[in-house]
PDB file of C-alpha atoms in Angstrom:
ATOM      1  CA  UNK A  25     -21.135 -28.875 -18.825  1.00 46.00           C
ATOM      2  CA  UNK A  26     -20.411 -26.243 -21.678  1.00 52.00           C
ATOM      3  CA  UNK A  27     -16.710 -26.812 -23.129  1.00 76.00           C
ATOM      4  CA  UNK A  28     -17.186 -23.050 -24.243  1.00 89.00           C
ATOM      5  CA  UNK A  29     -14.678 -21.005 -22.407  1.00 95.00           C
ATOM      6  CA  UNK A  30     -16.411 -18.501 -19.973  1.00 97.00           C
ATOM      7  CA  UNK A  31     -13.844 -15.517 -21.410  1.00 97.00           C
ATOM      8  CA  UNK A  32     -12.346 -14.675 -24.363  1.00 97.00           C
ATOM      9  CA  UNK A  33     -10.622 -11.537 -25.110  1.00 98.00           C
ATOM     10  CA  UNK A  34      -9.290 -10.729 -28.484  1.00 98.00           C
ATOM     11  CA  UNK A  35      -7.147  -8.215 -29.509  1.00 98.00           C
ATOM     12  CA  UNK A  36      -8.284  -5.716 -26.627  1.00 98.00           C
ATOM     13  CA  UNK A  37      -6.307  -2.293 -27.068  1.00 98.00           C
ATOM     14  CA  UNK A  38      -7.127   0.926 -24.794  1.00 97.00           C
ATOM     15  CA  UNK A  39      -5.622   4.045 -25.409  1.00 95.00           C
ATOM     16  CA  UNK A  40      -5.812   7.676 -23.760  1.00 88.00           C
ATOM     17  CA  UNK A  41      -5.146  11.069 -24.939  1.00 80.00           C
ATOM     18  CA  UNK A  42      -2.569  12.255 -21.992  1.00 76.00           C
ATOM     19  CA  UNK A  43      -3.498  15.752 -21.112  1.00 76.00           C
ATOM     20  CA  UNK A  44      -0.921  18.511 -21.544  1.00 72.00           C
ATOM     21  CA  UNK A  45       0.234  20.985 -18.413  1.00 67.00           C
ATOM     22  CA  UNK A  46      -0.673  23.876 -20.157  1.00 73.00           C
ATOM     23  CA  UNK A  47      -4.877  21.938 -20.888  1.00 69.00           C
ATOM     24  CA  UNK A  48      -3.771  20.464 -24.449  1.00 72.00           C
ATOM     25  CA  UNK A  49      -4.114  17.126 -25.412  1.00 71.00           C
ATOM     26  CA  UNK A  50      -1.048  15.035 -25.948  1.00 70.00           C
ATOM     27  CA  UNK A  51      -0.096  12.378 -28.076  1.00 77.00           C
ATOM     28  CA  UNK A  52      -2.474   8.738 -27.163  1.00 81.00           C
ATOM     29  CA  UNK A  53      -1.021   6.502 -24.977  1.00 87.00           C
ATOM     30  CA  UNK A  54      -1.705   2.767 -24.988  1.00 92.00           C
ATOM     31  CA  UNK A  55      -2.428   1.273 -21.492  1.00 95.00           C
ATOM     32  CA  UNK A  56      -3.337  -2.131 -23.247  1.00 97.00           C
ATOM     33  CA  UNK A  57      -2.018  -3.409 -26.653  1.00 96.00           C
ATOM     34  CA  UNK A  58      -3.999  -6.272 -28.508  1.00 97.00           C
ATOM     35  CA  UNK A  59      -4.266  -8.383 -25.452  1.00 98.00           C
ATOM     36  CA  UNK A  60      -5.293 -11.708 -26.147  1.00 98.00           C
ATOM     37  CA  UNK A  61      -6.532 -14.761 -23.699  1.00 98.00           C
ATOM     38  CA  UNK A  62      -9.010 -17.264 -22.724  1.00 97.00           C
ATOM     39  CA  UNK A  63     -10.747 -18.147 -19.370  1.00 98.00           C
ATOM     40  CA  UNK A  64     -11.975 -21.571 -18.952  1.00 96.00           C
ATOM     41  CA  UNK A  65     -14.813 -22.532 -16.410  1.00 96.00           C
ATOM     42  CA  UNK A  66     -13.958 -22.697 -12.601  1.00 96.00           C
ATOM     43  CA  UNK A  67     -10.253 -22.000 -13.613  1.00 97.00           C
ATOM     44  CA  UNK A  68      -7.773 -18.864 -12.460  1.00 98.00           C
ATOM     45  CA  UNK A  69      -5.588 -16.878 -13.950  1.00 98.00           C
ATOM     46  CA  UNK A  70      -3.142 -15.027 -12.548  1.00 98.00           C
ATOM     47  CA  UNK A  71      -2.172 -11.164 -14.648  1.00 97.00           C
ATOM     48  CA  UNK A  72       1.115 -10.095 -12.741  1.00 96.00           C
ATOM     49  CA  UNK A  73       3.796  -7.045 -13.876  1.00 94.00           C
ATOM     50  CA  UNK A  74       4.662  -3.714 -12.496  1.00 92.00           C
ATOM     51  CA  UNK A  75       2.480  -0.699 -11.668  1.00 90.00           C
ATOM     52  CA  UNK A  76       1.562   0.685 -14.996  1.00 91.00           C
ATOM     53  CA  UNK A  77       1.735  -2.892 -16.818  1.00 95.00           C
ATOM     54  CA  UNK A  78      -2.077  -2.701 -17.843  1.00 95.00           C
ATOM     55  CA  UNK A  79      -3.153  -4.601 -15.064  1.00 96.00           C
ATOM     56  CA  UNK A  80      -6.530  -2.335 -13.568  1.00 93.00           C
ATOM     57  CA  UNK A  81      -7.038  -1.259 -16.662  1.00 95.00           C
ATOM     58  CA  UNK A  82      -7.430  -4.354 -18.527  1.00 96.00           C
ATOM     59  CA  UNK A  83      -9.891  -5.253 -15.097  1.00 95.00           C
ATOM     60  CA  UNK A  84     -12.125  -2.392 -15.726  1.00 94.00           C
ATOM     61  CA  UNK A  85     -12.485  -2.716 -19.546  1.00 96.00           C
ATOM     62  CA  UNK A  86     -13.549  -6.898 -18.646  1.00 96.00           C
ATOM     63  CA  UNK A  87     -16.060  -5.329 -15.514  1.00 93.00           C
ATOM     64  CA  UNK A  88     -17.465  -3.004 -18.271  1.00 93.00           C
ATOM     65  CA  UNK A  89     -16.426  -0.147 -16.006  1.00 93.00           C
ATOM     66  CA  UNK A  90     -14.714   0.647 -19.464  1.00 94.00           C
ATOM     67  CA  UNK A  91     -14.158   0.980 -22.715  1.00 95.00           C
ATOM     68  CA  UNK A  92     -12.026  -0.869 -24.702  1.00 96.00           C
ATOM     69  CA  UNK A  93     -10.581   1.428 -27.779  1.00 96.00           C
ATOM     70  CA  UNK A  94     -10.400  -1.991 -29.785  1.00 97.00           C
ATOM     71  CA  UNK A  95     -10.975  -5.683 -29.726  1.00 97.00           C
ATOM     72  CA  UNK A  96     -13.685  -7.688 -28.079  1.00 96.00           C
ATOM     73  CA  UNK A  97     -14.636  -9.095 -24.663  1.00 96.00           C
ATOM     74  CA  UNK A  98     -16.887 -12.219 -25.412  1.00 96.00           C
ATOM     75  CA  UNK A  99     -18.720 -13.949 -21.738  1.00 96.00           C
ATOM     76  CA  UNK A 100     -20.307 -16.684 -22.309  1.00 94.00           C
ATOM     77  CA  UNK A 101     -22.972 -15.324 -19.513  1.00 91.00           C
ATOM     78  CA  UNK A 102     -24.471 -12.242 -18.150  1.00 91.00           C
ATOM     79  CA  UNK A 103     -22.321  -8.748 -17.763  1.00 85.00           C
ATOM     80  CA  UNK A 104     -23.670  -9.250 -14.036  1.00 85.00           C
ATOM     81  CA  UNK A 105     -22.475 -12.270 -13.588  1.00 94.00           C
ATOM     82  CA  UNK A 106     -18.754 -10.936 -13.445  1.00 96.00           C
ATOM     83  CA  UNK A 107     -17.840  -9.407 -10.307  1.00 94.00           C
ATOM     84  CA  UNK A 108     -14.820  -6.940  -9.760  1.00 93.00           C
ATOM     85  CA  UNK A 109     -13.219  -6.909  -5.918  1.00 91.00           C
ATOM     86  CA  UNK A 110     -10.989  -3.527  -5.886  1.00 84.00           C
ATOM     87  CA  UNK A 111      -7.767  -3.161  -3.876  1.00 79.00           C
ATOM     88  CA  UNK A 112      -8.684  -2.658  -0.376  1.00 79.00           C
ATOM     89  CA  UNK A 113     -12.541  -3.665  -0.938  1.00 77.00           C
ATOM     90  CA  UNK A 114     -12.879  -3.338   2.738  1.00 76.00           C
ATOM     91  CA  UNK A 115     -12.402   0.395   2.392  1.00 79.00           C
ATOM     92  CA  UNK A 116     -15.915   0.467   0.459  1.00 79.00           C
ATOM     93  CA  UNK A 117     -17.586  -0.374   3.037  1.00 88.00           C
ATOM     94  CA  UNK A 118     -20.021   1.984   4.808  1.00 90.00           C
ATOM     95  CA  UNK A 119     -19.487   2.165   8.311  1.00 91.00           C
ATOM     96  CA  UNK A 120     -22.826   2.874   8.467  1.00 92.00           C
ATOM     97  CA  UNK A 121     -24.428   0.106   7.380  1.00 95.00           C
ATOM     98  CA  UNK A 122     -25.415  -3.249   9.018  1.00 97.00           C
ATOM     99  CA  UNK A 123     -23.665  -6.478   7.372  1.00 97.00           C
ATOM    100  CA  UNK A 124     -26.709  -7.341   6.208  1.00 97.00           C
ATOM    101  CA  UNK A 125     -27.461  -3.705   4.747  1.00 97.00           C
ATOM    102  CA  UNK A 126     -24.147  -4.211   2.309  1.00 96.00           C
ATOM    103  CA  UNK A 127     -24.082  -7.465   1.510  1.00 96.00           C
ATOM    104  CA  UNK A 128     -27.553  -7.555   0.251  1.00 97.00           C
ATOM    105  CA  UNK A 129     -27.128  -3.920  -1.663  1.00 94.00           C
ATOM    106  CA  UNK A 130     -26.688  -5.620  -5.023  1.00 93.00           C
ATOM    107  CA  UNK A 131     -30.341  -6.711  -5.032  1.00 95.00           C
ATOM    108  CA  UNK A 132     -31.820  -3.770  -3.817  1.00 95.00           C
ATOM    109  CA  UNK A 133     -30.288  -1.929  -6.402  1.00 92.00           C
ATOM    110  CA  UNK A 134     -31.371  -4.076  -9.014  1.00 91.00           C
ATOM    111  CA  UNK A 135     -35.008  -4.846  -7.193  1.00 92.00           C
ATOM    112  CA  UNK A 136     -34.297  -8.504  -7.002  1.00 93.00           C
ATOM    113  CA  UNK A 137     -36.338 -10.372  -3.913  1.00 94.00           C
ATOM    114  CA  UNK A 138     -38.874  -9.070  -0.872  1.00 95.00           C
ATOM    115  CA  UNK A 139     -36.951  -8.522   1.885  1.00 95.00           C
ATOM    116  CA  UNK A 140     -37.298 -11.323   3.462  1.00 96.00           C
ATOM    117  CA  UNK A 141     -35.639 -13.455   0.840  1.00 96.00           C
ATOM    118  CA  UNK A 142     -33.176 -10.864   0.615  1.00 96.00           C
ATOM    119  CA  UNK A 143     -32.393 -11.205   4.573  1.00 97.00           C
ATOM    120  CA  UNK A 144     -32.145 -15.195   3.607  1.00 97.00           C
ATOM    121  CA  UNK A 145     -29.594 -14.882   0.734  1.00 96.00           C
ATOM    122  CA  UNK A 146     -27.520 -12.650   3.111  1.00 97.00           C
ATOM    123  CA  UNK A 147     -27.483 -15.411   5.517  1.00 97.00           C
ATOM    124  CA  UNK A 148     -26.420 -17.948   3.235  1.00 96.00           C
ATOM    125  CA  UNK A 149     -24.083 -16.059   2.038  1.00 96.00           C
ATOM    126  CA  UNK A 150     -22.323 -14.930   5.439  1.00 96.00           C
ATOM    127  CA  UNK A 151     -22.306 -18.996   6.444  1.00 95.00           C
ATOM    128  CA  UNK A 152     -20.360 -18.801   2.906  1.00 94.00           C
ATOM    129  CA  UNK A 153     -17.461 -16.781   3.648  1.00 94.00           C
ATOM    130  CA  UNK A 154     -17.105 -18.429   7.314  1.00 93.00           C
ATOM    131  CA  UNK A 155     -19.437 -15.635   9.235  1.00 96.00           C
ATOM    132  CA  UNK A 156     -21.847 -16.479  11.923  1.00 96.00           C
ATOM    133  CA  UNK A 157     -25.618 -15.085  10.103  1.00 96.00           C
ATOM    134  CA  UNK A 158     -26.335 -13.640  13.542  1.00 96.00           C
ATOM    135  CA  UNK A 159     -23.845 -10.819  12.906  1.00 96.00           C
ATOM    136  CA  UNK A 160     -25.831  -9.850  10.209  1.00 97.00           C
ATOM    137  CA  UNK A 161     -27.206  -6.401  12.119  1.00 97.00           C
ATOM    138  CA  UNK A 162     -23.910  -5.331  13.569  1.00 96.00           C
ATOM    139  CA  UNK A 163     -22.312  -2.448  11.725  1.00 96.00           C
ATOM    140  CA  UNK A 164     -19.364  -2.943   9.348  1.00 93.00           C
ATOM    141  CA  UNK A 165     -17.262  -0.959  11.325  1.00 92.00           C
ATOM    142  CA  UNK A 166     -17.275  -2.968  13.937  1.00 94.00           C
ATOM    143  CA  UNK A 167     -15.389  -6.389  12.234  1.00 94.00           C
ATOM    144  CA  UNK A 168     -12.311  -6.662  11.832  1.00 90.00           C
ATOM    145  CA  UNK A 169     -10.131  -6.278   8.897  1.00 86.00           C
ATOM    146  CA  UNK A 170     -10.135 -10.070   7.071  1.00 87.00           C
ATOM    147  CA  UNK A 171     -13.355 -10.094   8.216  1.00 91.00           C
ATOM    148  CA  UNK A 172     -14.590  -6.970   6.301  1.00 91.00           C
ATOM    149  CA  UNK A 173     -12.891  -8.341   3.518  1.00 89.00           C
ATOM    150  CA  UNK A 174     -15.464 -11.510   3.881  1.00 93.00           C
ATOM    151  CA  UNK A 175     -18.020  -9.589   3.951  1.00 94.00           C
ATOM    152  CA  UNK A 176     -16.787  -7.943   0.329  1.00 92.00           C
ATOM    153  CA  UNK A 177     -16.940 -10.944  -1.215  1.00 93.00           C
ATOM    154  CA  UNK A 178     -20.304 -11.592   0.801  1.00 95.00           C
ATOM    155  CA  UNK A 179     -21.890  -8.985  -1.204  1.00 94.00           C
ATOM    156  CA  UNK A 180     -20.100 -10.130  -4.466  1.00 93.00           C
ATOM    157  CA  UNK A 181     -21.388 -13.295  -4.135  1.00 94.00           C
ATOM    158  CA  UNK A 182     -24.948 -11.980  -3.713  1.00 94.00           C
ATOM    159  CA  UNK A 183     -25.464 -11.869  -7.828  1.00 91.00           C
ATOM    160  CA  UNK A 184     -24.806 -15.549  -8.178  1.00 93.00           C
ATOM    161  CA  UNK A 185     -21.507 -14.532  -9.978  1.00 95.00           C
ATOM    162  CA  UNK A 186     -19.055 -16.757 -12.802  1.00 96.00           C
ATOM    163  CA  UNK A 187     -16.050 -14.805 -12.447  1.00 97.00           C
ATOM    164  CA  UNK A 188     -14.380 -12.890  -9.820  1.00 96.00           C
ATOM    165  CA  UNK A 189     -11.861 -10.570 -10.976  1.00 97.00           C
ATOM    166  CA  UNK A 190      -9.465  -9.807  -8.153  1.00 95.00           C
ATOM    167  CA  UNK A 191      -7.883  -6.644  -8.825  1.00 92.00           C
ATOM    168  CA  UNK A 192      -4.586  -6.050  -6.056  1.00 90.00           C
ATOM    169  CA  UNK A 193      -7.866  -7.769  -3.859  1.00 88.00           C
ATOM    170  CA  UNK A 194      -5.150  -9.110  -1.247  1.00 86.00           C
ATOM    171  CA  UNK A 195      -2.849  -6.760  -1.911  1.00 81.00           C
ATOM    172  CA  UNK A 196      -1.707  -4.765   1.617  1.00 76.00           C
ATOM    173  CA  UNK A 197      -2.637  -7.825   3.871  1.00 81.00           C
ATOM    174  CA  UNK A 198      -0.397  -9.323   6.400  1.00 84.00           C
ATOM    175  CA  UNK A 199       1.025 -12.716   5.635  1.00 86.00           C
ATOM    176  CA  UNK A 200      -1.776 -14.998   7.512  1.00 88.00           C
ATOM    177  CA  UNK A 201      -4.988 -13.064   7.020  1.00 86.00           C
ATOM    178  CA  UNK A 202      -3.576 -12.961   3.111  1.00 88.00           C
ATOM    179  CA  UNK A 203      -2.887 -16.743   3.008  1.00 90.00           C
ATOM    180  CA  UNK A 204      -6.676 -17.178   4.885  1.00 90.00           C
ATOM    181  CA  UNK A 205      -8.283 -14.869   2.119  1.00 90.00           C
ATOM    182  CA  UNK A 206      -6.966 -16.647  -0.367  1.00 92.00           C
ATOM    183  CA  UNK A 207      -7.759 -20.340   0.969  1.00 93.00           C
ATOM    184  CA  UNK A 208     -11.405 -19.328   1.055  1.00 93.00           C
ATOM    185  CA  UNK A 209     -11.302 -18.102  -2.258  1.00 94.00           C
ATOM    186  CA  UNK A 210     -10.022 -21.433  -3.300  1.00 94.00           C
ATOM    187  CA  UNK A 211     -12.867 -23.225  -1.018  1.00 94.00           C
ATOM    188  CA  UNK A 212     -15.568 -21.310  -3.064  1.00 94.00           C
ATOM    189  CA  UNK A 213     -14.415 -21.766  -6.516  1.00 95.00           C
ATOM    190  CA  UNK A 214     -14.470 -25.295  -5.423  1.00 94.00           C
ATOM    191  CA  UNK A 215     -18.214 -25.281  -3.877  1.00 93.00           C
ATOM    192  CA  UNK A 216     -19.592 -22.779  -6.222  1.00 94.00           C
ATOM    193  CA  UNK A 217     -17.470 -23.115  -9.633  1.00 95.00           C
ATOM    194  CA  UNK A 218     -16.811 -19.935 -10.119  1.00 96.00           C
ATOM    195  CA  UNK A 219     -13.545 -18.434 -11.962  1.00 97.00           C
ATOM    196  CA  UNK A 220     -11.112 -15.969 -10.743  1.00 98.00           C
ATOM    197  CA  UNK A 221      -8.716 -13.264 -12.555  1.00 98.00           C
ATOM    198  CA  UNK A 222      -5.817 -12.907 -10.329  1.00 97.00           C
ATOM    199  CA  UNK A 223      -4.359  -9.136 -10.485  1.00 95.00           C
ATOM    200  CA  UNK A 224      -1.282  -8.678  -8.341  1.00 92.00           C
ATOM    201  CA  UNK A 225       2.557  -7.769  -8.830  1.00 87.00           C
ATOM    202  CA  UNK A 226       2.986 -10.712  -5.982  1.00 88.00           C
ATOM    203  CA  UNK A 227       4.419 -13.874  -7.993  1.00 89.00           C
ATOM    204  CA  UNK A 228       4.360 -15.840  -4.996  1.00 88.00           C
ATOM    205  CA  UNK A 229       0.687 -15.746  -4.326  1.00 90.00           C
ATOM    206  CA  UNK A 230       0.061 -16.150  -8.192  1.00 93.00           C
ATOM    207  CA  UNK A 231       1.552 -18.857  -8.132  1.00 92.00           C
ATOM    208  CA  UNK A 232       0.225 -20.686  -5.401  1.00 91.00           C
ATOM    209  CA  UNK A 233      -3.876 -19.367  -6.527  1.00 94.00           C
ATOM    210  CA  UNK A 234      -3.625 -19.659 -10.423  1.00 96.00           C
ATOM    211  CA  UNK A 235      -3.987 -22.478 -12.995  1.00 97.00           C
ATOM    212  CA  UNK A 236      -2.274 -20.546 -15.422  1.00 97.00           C
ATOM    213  CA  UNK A 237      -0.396 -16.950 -15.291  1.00 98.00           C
ATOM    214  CA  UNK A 238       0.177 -13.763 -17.698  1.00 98.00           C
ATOM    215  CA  UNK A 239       3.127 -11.755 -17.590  1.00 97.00           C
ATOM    216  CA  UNK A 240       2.028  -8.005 -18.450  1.00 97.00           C
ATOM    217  CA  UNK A 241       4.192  -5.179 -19.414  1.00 97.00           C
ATOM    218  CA  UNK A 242       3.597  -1.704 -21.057  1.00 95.00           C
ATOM    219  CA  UNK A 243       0.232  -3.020 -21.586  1.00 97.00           C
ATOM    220  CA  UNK A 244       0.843  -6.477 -23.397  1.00 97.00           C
ATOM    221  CA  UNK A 245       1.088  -9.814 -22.403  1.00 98.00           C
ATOM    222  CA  UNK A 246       4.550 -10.662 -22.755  1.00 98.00           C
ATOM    223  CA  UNK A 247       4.196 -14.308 -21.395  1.00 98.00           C
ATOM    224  CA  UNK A 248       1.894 -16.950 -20.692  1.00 98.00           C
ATOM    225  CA  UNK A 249       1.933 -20.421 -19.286  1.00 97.00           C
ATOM    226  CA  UNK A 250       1.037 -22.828 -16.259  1.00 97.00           C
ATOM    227  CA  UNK A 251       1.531 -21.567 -13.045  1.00 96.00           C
ATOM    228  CA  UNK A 252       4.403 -24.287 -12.300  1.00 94.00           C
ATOM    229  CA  UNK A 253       5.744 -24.266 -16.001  1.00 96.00           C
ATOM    230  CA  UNK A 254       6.250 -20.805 -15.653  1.00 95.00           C
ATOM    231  CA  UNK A 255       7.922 -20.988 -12.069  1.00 91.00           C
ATOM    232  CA  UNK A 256      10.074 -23.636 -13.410  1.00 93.00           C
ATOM    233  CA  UNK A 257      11.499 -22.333 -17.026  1.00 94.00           C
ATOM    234  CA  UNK A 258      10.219 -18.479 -17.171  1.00 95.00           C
ATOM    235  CA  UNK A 259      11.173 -17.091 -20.721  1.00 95.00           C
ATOM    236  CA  UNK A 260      10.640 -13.532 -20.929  1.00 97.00           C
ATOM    237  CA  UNK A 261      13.473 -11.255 -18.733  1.00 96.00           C
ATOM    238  CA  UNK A 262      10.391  -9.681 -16.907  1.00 96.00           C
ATOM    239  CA  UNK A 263       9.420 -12.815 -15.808  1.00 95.00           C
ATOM    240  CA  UNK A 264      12.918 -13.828 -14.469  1.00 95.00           C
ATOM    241  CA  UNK A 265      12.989 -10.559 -12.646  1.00 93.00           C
ATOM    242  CA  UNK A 266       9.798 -10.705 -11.210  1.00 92.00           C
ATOM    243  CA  UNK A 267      10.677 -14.489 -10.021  1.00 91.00           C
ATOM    244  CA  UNK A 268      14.105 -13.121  -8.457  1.00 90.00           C
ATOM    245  CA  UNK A 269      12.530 -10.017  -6.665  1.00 86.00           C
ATOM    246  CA  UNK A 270       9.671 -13.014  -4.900  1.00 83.00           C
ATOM    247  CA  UNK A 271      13.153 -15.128  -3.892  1.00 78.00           C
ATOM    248  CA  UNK A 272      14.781 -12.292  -2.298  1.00 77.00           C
ATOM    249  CA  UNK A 273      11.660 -11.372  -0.567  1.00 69.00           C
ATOM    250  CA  UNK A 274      11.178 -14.773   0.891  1.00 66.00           C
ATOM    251  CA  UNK A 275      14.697 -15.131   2.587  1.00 58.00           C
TER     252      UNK A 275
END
């Protein structure tokens, strides 16, 4: 097994040019500043802070949905081989479509298989994420919520992906369907090796998912340590205050 880690980000900066009322262009604002971190293989880590920390931003610019302004991404792997789940991935879903017809969109797209080996990967996959492969013809809109959100990472898993990056993924769930979400998330990064970037504002489930977790704010990383070193002795005062507001909200 490679020692090599499977992410390294150095330096990564993004700014914008904020857009006047009047059509002007503004000063540049920086949504990330010189963030800097590593991602070994099969490992998680955990990017927590407030709405406007960085967080989906830094996501996109690792997805290659963007740009960074400065600073380097460096995967040891294919582009393709990282896989972005958005907030609510459920809602992406065409009704429309069969299970089968989603989950297996990836390849079509990129011509990949006949469609018979296609059909076969699908099943695999559903089996996967704890789906019966005879549901693989009934429309989306006719599962259930956690169950549409299997069938996201279904169709995630379809390009044989390294890392996942989770981005407010569980965000919006109730308590149990969360906590099952995230133990089959664990259960495949066990089978299947793969590593996860866990974006949330929830310490709690950070905590309990990630090997290791970054404190963002105003676009840095303002912390970083092991999930229960951090827990246990948090150094930075946004860290305290996020580990307060997850104590208050568990009484």
């Amino acid at each position: 097994m490679s020692t090599k880690p499977l992410l390294t980000v150095r330096k990564l900066s993004k700014t914008y040019a904020r857009r006047l009322w009047w059509g002007g262009m503004g000063p540049r604002v920086a949504a990330l500043d010189r963030v800097s971190f590593m991602l070994d293989v099969g490992s998680t880590l955990a990017l927590v802070g407030p709405s406007g920390s960085g967080k989906s931003t830094l996501a996109r610019c690792l997805a290659g949905l963007d740009s960074p302004t400065e600073g380097e991404v460096v995967f040891n792997g294919d582009r393709l081989e990282i896989q972005l789940i958005p907030q609510q991935p459920a809602a992406s879903l065409n009704p429309r479509f069969t299970a089968a017809a989603i989950i297996e969109e990836p390849l079509v797209i990129q011509r990949r298989g006949t469609p018979a080996s296609r059909r076969q990967k699908v099943a695999s996959a559903l089996e996967l994420v704890g789906l019966a492969p005879d549901e693989m013809d009934k429309r989306s809109d006719r599962f259930s919520g956690g169950e549409k959100q299997r069938l996201a990472i279904a169709r995630a898993l379809m390009v044989e992906p390294k890392l996942f990056i989770l981005d407010e993924s569980l965000t919006g769930l109730d308590a149990g369907l969360q906590a099952q979400i995230a133990a089959l998330l664990k259960e495949l990064q066990s089978r299947l090796g793969v590593a996860f970037i866990l974006i949330s504002h929830d310490l709690d489930l950070a905590a309990a998912m990630a090997d290791e977790i970054a404190v963002m704010e105003r676009g840095r990383i303002v912390e970083q340590a092991p999930a229960g070193q951090l827990a246990a002795a948090p150094r930075h005062p946004l860290t305290v205050q996020l580990l307060t507001a997850a104590k208050a909200l568990s009484v």
